[in-house]
Amino acid sequence: MSGGQLTPPLADGDHILGSDDAPLTLVEYGDYECPYCGMAYPIVKEVQQHLGDRLRFAFRNFPLTESHPHAEHAAEAAEEAAVQGRFWEMHDTLFEHQRALDDTQLVRYAAELGLDASEMERALDEGRRAPRVRRDFRSGVRSGVNGTPTFFINGRRYDGDWTDPSAFLRALRATAEHA
Amino acid sequence: MTETTVRGAAILGAGTPAPEFTLRSTPDETLSLHTLRGRPVILVFYPADWSPVCGDELALFNELVSDFREYGAELVGISVDGVWCHAAFARSRNLHFPLLADFEPKGAVSRLYGAYRDEEGTSARALFLVDGEGIIRWSYLSPVGVNPGADGILNALESLVGGSAASQPARAGREMPAGGVEVRP
């Protein structure tokens, strides 16, 4: 027996950076309040920079809400930003402000990104994006995500080291060669 | 009776009646397995409160308590830690399911399930799904350092109960973390 398989595979509703033709697909299940995901954030950027067009990157929500009190609303804020067309800007803002993720701050980030802040406030109050976040979470559980961050390279769970960018790159390149 | 052996540890397998037990869940309450009869019960044996992997494992299961309830299932954690330790740990992690203290005689229940590690003196990292009649329907022994995730138990629960009210996404494969052992009928 070996590692998990991304289930379901990436589809239109996913947040994806990069081309469908890229030989490598990296998917992260992450939590905006998780310190390890915060550690992974610049590493993923570095890997993206190195691999350029050869990589597409997708992010799915996996908030551990009982451990991280702001994680759920942060994820919902990113999803609301996605509806307003600015997912990645919000994604980056959240990881760059991991210790400032209460509702007031989330609404402020929306305003700073030029989004409709009152829509953001209502979306958070009403839990409008909660079903989407839960869907991501459940897909993660079914895919064998056992903590955050969990990465999948071309659909297979990556259990190796991601904390060292060069090791992570080697693993990605090795997958590309066998793709 | 099915048994699977990994490095000397043998956990009870599918088809085996789940050994009855009564353990403390708080300083003044106990929980007996038979009181949960009629519902599926998920037993999560784990080595220790506070150790990082267990924290992750229990945090993940904690997030799924409502999903398990949709299947009518109860979730119970078991380790050799004492009740006060469990209480502090459960409070710190906001756990919404009972932790049972397999504390005196130490590890007795874990041993009954084959989920005890003699060298370390702790429970192994093992999962059991017990059906409403008290029969083990699925079990899994994970390498001690590896968080087993919850896909295995959810798949087992789904085959036991059938589709749930929850809108589940497409089923994942039955693959489990490397090195683990899944015991099926």
Tab-separated table of C-alpha atoms in Angstrom:
chain	number	residue	atom	x	y	z
A	1	MET	CA	0.000	0.000	0.000
A	2	SER	CA	1.198	3.495	-0.731
A	3	GLY	CA	0.168	7.114	-0.499
A	4	GLY	CA	-3.153	8.744	-1.268
A	5	GLN	CA	-4.558	9.808	-4.595
A	6	LEU	CA	-6.048	13.247	-5.170
A	7	THR	CA	-9.828	12.809	-5.146
A	8	PRO	CA	-11.531	14.350	-6.998
A	9	PRO	CA	-8.912	15.505	-9.514
A	10	LEU	CA	-8.583	19.202	-10.312
A	11	ALA	CA	-11.579	20.668	-12.048
A	12	ASP	CA	-12.978	24.007	-13.154
A	13	GLY	CA	-13.994	25.159	-9.689
A	14	ASP	CA	-10.452	24.786	-8.346
A	15	HIS	CA	-8.047	27.674	-7.866
A	16	ILE	CA	-5.283	26.970	-10.319
A	17	LEU	CA	-2.235	28.994	-11.353
A	18	GLY	CA	-0.500	27.930	-14.533
A	19	SER	CA	-1.354	26.162	-17.729
A	20	ASP	CA	-3.316	22.938	-18.151
A	21	ASP	CA	-0.483	21.754	-20.394
A	22	ALA	CA	2.120	21.926	-17.634
A	23	PRO	CA	3.736	18.526	-17.080
A	24	LEU	CA	3.668	19.050	-13.319
A	25	THR	CA	0.719	19.750	-11.080
A	26	LEU	CA	1.247	20.603	-7.444
A	27	VAL	CA	-1.804	20.722	-5.202
A	28	GLU	CA	-1.647	21.995	-1.652
A	29	TYR	CA	-4.230	21.355	1.014
A	30	GLY	CA	-3.652	24.163	3.464
A	31	ASP	CA	-4.906	26.176	6.409
A	32	TYR	CA	-4.262	29.942	6.458
A	33	GLU	CA	-3.639	29.945	10.196
A	34	CYS	CA	-1.369	26.888	10.243
A	35	PRO	CA	2.251	27.903	10.906
A	36	TYR	CA	3.612	25.076	8.733
A	37	CYS	CA	1.506	26.265	5.820
A	38	GLY	CA	2.947	29.700	6.498
A	39	MET	CA	6.403	28.141	6.238
A	40	ALA	CA	5.443	26.434	2.997
A	41	TYR	CA	4.089	29.612	1.405
A	42	PRO	CA	7.424	31.157	0.319
A	43	ILE	CA	8.776	27.722	-0.556
A	44	VAL	CA	5.915	27.121	-2.968
A	45	LYS	CA	6.597	30.549	-4.497
A	46	GLU	CA	10.238	29.623	-4.921
A	47	VAL	CA	9.357	26.325	-6.549
A	48	GLN	CA	6.916	28.092	-8.878
A	49	GLN	CA	9.623	30.543	-9.857
A	50	HIS	CA	12.103	27.772	-10.623
A	51	LEU	CA	9.713	25.649	-12.640
A	52	GLY	CA	7.885	28.440	-14.456
A	53	ASP	CA	5.574	27.146	-17.204
A	54	ARG	CA	6.323	23.551	-16.330
A	55	LEU	CA	4.289	23.788	-13.127
A	56	ARG	CA	0.697	24.502	-12.339
A	57	PHE	CA	-0.246	25.016	-8.728
A	58	ALA	CA	-3.607	24.639	-7.050
A	59	PHE	CA	-4.762	25.334	-3.522
A	60	ARG	CA	-7.573	23.605	-1.625
A	61	ASN	CA	-8.822	24.495	1.836
A	62	PHE	CA	-8.134	22.252	4.788
A	63	PRO	CA	-8.834	24.406	7.850
A	64	LEU	CA	-8.331	22.677	11.203
A	65	THR	CA	-10.941	24.840	12.833
A	66	GLU	CA	-10.704	23.436	16.340
A	67	SER	CA	-6.975	24.125	16.515
A	68	HIS	CA	-7.038	27.397	14.586
A	69	PRO	CA	-9.947	29.661	15.516
A	70	HIS	CA	-9.582	31.966	12.503
A	71	ALA	CA	-8.840	29.332	9.882
A	72	GLU	CA	-12.420	28.748	8.762
A	73	HIS	CA	-13.272	32.388	8.157
A	74	ALA	CA	-9.914	33.006	6.523
A	75	ALA	CA	-10.674	30.177	4.089
A	76	GLU	CA	-14.162	31.562	3.502
A	77	ALA	CA	-12.674	35.014	2.893
A	78	ALA	CA	-10.399	33.591	0.217
A	79	GLU	CA	-13.370	31.841	-1.378
A	80	GLU	CA	-15.420	35.044	-1.306
A	81	ALA	CA	-12.455	36.838	-2.879
A	82	ALA	CA	-12.479	34.121	-5.546
A	83	VAL	CA	-16.135	34.834	-6.300
A	84	GLN	CA	-15.130	38.481	-6.674
A	85	GLY	CA	-12.265	37.437	-8.946
A	86	ARG	CA	-9.260	37.917	-6.650
A	87	PHE	CA	-8.531	34.556	-5.028
A	88	TRP	CA	-4.757	34.541	-5.289
A	89	GLU	CA	-4.344	38.104	-4.047
A	90	MET	CA	-6.339	37.209	-0.940
A	91	HIS	CA	-4.532	33.870	-0.579
A	92	ASP	CA	-1.187	35.679	-0.524
A	93	THR	CA	-2.427	38.400	1.817
A	94	LEU	CA	-3.683	35.809	4.309
A	95	PHE	CA	-0.402	33.909	4.362
A	96	GLU	CA	1.475	37.160	4.752
A	97	HIS	CA	-0.687	38.132	7.738
A	98	GLN	CA	-1.159	34.801	9.495
A	99	ARG	CA	-1.390	36.379	12.913
A	100	ALA	CA	-3.967	38.965	11.932
A	101	LEU	CA	-6.919	36.971	10.673
A	102	ASP	CA	-9.924	38.102	12.667
A	103	ASP	CA	-13.085	39.130	10.824
A	104	THR	CA	-12.365	42.864	10.988
A	105	GLN	CA	-8.949	42.274	9.463
A	106	LEU	CA	-10.342	39.967	6.771
A	107	VAL	CA	-12.820	42.648	5.744
A	108	ARG	CA	-10.038	45.239	5.746
A	109	TYR	CA	-7.907	43.049	3.436
A	110	ALA	CA	-10.881	42.794	1.091
A	111	ALA	CA	-11.126	46.593	1.000
A	112	GLU	CA	-7.373	46.927	0.458
A	113	LEU	CA	-7.557	44.529	-2.474
A	114	GLY	CA	-10.300	46.602	-4.019
A	115	LEU	CA	-13.020	44.059	-3.323
A	116	ASP	CA	-16.537	44.796	-2.141
A	117	ALA	CA	-15.874	44.836	1.611
A	118	SER	CA	-19.506	44.859	2.689
A	119	GLU	CA	-20.143	41.799	0.521
A	120	MET	CA	-17.161	40.197	2.232
A	121	GLU	CA	-18.601	41.016	5.640
A	122	ARG	CA	-21.991	39.561	4.723
A	123	ALA	CA	-20.448	36.470	3.168
A	124	LEU	CA	-18.535	35.781	6.393
A	125	ASP	CA	-21.531	36.500	8.645
A	126	GLU	CA	-23.810	34.253	6.651
A	127	GLY	CA	-21.233	31.515	6.081
A	128	ARG	CA	-21.928	31.784	2.354
A	129	ARG	CA	-18.656	30.157	1.367
A	130	ALA	CA	-18.693	27.539	4.118
A	131	PRO	CA	-20.082	24.740	1.911
A	132	ARG	CA	-17.265	25.258	-0.567
A	133	VAL	CA	-14.642	25.140	2.192
A	134	ARG	CA	-16.216	21.989	3.624
A	135	ARG	CA	-16.231	20.378	0.191
A	136	ASP	CA	-12.497	21.002	-0.107
A	137	PHE	CA	-11.959	19.659	3.401
A	138	ARG	CA	-13.881	16.469	2.689
A	139	SER	CA	-12.056	15.926	-0.577
A	140	GLY	CA	-8.824	16.264	1.396
A	141	VAL	CA	-9.883	13.665	3.917
A	142	ARG	CA	-10.835	11.304	1.085
A	143	SER	CA	-7.511	11.969	-0.597
A	144	GLY	CA	-5.610	10.955	2.539
A	145	VAL	CA	-4.672	14.397	3.803
A	146	ASN	CA	-3.556	13.831	7.376
A	147	GLY	CA	-2.355	17.263	8.376
A	148	THR	CA	-1.425	20.591	6.853
A	149	PRO	CA	0.129	21.303	4.536
A	150	THR	CA	-0.292	18.150	2.471
A	151	PHE	CA	0.960	18.258	-1.105
A	152	PHE	CA	0.007	16.160	-4.112
A	153	ILE	CA	2.325	15.959	-7.095
A	154	ASN	CA	0.541	14.893	-10.268
A	155	GLY	CA	-2.264	13.496	-8.176
A	156	ARG	CA	-0.203	11.455	-5.733
A	157	ARG	CA	0.358	12.459	-2.146
A	158	TYR	CA	3.900	13.660	-1.577
A	159	ASP	CA	5.195	12.416	1.775
A	160	GLY	CA	8.754	13.658	1.285
A	161	ASP	CA	10.443	16.791	2.532
A	162	TRP	CA	9.007	20.108	1.375
A	163	THR	CA	10.748	22.266	3.967
A	164	ASP	CA	13.933	22.201	1.880
A	165	PRO	CA	13.173	23.885	-1.459
A	166	SER	CA	15.918	22.022	-3.314
A	167	ALA	CA	14.673	18.631	-2.104
A	168	PHE	CA	11.147	19.638	-3.037
A	169	LEU	CA	12.310	20.715	-6.491
A	170	ARG	CA	14.191	17.448	-6.977
A	171	ALA	CA	11.040	15.489	-6.153
A	172	LEU	CA	9.000	17.595	-8.576
A	173	ARG	CA	11.563	17.270	-11.358
A	174	ALA	CA	11.805	13.521	-10.808
A	175	THR	CA	8.041	13.280	-11.242
A	176	ALA	CA	8.207	15.389	-14.412
A	177	GLU	CA	10.766	13.005	-15.901
A	178	HIS	CA	8.473	10.068	-15.318
A	179	ALA	CA	5.353	11.898	-16.431
B	1	MET	CA	-10.498	-14.688	13.732
B	2	THR	CA	-8.079	-12.600	11.727
B	3	GLU	CA	-4.811	-11.257	13.010
B	4	THR	CA	-2.187	-9.169	11.346
B	5	THR	CA	1.325	-8.868	12.605
B	6	VAL	CA	3.622	-5.921	12.166
B	7	ARG	CA	6.940	-6.015	13.954
B	8	GLY	CA	5.555	-8.178	16.714
B	9	ALA	CA	2.313	-6.287	17.194
B	10	ALA	CA	-0.881	-8.106	16.244
B	11	ILE	CA	-4.135	-6.228	16.147
B	12	LEU	CA	-7.552	-7.846	16.137
B	13	GLY	CA	-9.016	-8.051	12.674
B	14	ALA	CA	-12.405	-7.954	10.994
B	15	GLY	CA	-14.910	-10.528	12.160
B	16	THR	CA	-13.579	-10.615	15.720
B	17	PRO	CA	-15.919	-9.643	18.554
B	18	ALA	CA	-14.617	-6.398	20.049
B	19	PRO	CA	-13.383	-7.143	23.583
B	20	GLU	CA	-15.604	-5.474	26.186
B	21	PHE	CA	-14.026	-2.815	28.392
B	22	THR	CA	-14.847	-0.172	30.946
B	23	LEU	CA	-12.419	2.730	31.211
B	24	ARG	CA	-12.411	6.118	32.848
B	25	SER	CA	-13.359	8.987	30.589
B	26	THR	CA	-13.122	11.662	33.294
B	27	PRO	CA	-11.988	11.584	36.936
B	28	ASP	CA	-15.472	10.463	37.990
B	29	GLU	CA	-17.034	8.848	34.925
B	30	THR	CA	-16.453	5.614	33.077
B	31	LEU	CA	-17.439	4.454	29.609
B	32	SER	CA	-18.225	0.830	28.773
B	33	LEU	CA	-18.128	-0.353	25.191
B	34	HIS	CA	-21.456	-2.196	25.455
B	35	THR	CA	-23.276	1.056	26.272
B	36	LEU	CA	-22.563	2.124	22.682
B	37	ARG	CA	-24.146	-1.048	21.236
B	38	GLY	CA	-26.473	-0.373	18.329
B	39	ARG	CA	-24.194	2.226	16.778
B	40	PRO	CA	-20.899	1.935	14.938
B	41	VAL	CA	-17.976	2.831	17.202
B	42	ILE	CA	-14.611	4.092	16.017
B	43	LEU	CA	-11.817	3.242	18.451
B	44	VAL	CA	-8.689	5.309	17.984
B	45	PHE	CA	-5.742	3.894	19.928
B	46	TYR	CA	-2.809	6.306	20.010
B	47	PRO	CA	0.520	6.418	21.826
B	48	ALA	CA	0.316	9.572	23.901
B	49	ASP	CA	-1.415	12.861	24.566
B	50	TRP	CA	0.718	15.871	23.547
B	51	SER	CA	3.062	14.107	21.132
B	52	PRO	CA	3.007	15.937	17.781
B	53	VAL	CA	1.727	13.215	15.475
B	54	CYS	CA	-1.072	12.197	17.817
B	55	GLY	CA	-2.073	15.812	18.126
B	56	ASP	CA	-2.431	16.003	14.365
B	57	GLU	CA	-4.245	12.692	14.163
B	58	LEU	CA	-6.733	13.582	16.885
B	59	ALA	CA	-7.133	17.119	15.503
B	60	LEU	CA	-8.120	15.623	12.160
B	61	PHE	CA	-10.587	13.178	13.711
B	62	ASN	CA	-11.942	16.018	15.837
B	63	GLU	CA	-12.811	17.956	12.676
B	64	LEU	CA	-14.749	14.924	11.464
B	65	VAL	CA	-16.887	14.282	14.540
B	66	SER	CA	-19.959	15.688	12.767
B	67	ASP	CA	-19.267	13.588	9.656
B	68	PHE	CA	-18.973	10.471	11.803
B	69	ARG	CA	-22.249	11.373	13.537
B	70	GLU	CA	-23.964	11.515	10.152
B	71	TYR	CA	-23.180	7.816	9.948
B	72	GLY	CA	-24.502	7.431	13.498
B	73	ALA	CA	-21.000	6.547	14.646
B	74	GLU	CA	-19.334	7.330	17.964
B	75	LEU	CA	-15.669	8.215	18.188
B	76	VAL	CA	-13.517	7.272	21.170
B	77	GLY	CA	-9.800	7.847	21.757
B	78	ILE	CA	-7.761	5.480	23.957
B	79	SER	CA	-4.235	5.818	25.308
B	80	VAL	CA	-2.376	4.907	28.485
B	81	ASP	CA	-2.415	8.508	29.721
B	82	GLY	CA	-4.303	9.201	32.938
B	83	VAL	CA	-7.621	11.037	33.221
B	84	TRP	CA	-6.117	14.362	34.311
B	85	CYS	CA	-3.699	14.336	31.428
B	86	HIS	CA	-6.561	13.508	29.033
B	87	ALA	CA	-8.669	16.298	30.513
B	88	ALA	CA	-5.934	18.896	30.008
B	89	PHE	CA	-5.171	17.643	26.518
B	90	ALA	CA	-8.823	17.535	25.447
B	91	ARG	CA	-9.362	21.042	26.774
B	92	SER	CA	-6.283	22.420	25.061
B	93	ARG	CA	-7.250	20.875	21.707
B	94	ASN	CA	-11.004	21.481	21.957
B	95	LEU	CA	-11.695	17.800	21.455
B	96	HIS	CA	-15.355	16.873	21.044
B	97	PHE	CA	-15.087	13.162	21.764
B	98	PRO	CA	-14.089	11.195	24.873
B	99	LEU	CA	-10.528	10.126	25.602
B	100	LEU	CA	-10.359	6.962	27.682
B	101	ALA	CA	-7.553	6.253	30.136
B	102	ASP	CA	-6.113	2.766	29.661
B	103	PHE	CA	-4.097	3.556	32.732
B	104	GLU	CA	-4.668	0.925	35.432
B	105	PRO	CA	-3.777	-1.823	34.882
B	106	LYS	CA	-1.685	-0.041	32.315
B	107	GLY	CA	-2.518	-0.822	28.721
B	108	ALA	CA	-4.820	-3.730	29.593
B	109	VAL	CA	-7.449	-2.806	26.997
B	110	SER	CA	-4.870	-1.935	24.354
B	111	ARG	CA	-3.379	-5.401	24.878
B	112	LEU	CA	-6.802	-7.040	24.431
B	113	TYR	CA	-6.981	-5.427	21.002
B	114	GLY	CA	-3.371	-6.286	20.189
B	115	ALA	CA	-2.661	-2.570	20.112
B	116	TYR	CA	0.031	-2.315	22.770
B	117	ARG	CA	3.729	-1.668	22.282
B	118	ASP	CA	5.695	-3.417	24.993
B	119	GLU	CA	9.012	-1.696	24.376
B	120	GLU	CA	7.511	1.786	24.618
B	121	GLY	CA	4.828	0.965	27.142
B	122	THR	CA	2.190	2.768	25.099
B	123	SER	CA	-0.787	1.956	22.933
B	124	ALA	CA	-0.015	1.427	19.272
B	125	ARG	CA	-1.448	3.722	16.623
B	126	ALA	CA	-4.432	1.624	15.590
B	127	LEU	CA	-7.969	2.177	14.366
B	128	PHE	CA	-10.946	-0.151	14.803
B	129	LEU	CA	-14.446	0.113	13.432
B	130	VAL	CA	-16.870	-1.838	15.620
B	131	ASP	CA	-20.395	-2.398	14.285
B	132	GLY	CA	-23.655	-2.042	16.209
B	133	GLU	CA	-23.484	-5.704	17.281
B	134	GLY	CA	-20.030	-5.301	18.764
B	135	ILE	CA	-18.108	-7.023	15.962
B	136	ILE	CA	-14.917	-5.497	14.577
B	137	ARG	CA	-15.577	-4.770	10.912
B	138	TRP	CA	-12.292	-3.092	9.959
B	139	SER	CA	-9.002	-2.383	11.653
B	140	TYR	CA	-5.774	-0.684	10.746
B	141	LEU	CA	-2.363	-0.561	12.369
B	142	SER	CA	-0.316	2.458	11.388
B	143	PRO	CA	3.430	2.864	11.750
B	144	VAL	CA	3.778	4.671	15.072
B	145	GLY	CA	5.192	7.850	13.521
B	146	VAL	CA	2.614	8.136	10.758
B	147	ASN	CA	-0.732	9.864	11.071
B	148	PRO	CA	-3.068	7.368	9.369
B	149	GLY	CA	-5.494	10.013	8.102
B	150	ALA	CA	-9.213	9.361	8.034
B	151	ASP	CA	-9.863	8.084	4.513
B	152	GLY	CA	-9.597	4.445	5.575
B	153	ILE	CA	-12.047	4.756	8.426
B	154	LEU	CA	-14.497	6.800	6.327
B	155	ASN	CA	-14.426	4.227	3.532
B	156	ALA	CA	-14.961	1.427	6.053
B	157	LEU	CA	-17.815	3.325	7.679
B	158	GLU	CA	-19.394	3.965	4.314
B	159	SER	CA	-19.290	0.266	3.384
B	160	LEU	CA	-20.714	-0.613	6.800
B	161	VAL	CA	-23.530	1.907	6.878
B	162	GLY	CA	-24.029	2.564	3.171
B	163	GLY	CA	-24.116	6.060	1.705
B	164	SER	CA	-24.671	8.724	4.330
B	165	ALA	CA	-26.851	11.793	4.247
B	166	ALA	CA	-23.642	13.753	3.812
B	167	SER	CA	-22.930	14.783	0.270
B	168	GLN	CA	-19.717	12.857	-0.048
B	169	PRO	CA	-17.413	13.536	-2.942
B	170	ALA	CA	-16.361	10.663	-5.159
B	171	ARG	CA	-14.750	7.845	-3.227
B	172	ALA	CA	-11.030	7.837	-2.804
B	173	GLY	CA	-9.022	4.726	-3.412
B	174	ARG	CA	-8.592	2.440	-0.462
B	175	GLU	CA	-4.917	3.065	-0.328
B	176	MET	CA	-3.419	3.745	3.063
B	177	PRO	CA	-0.174	5.315	4.222
B	178	ALA	CA	2.957	3.424	3.322
B	179	GLY	CA	3.880	0.735	5.775
B	180	GLY	CA	0.474	0.493	7.398
B	181	VAL	CA	-1.596	-2.640	7.518
B	182	GLU	CA	-5.269	-2.695	6.756
B	183	VAL	CA	-7.246	-5.671	7.974
B	184	ARG	CA	-10.397	-6.492	6.038
B	185	PRO	CA	-12.580	-9.547	5.923
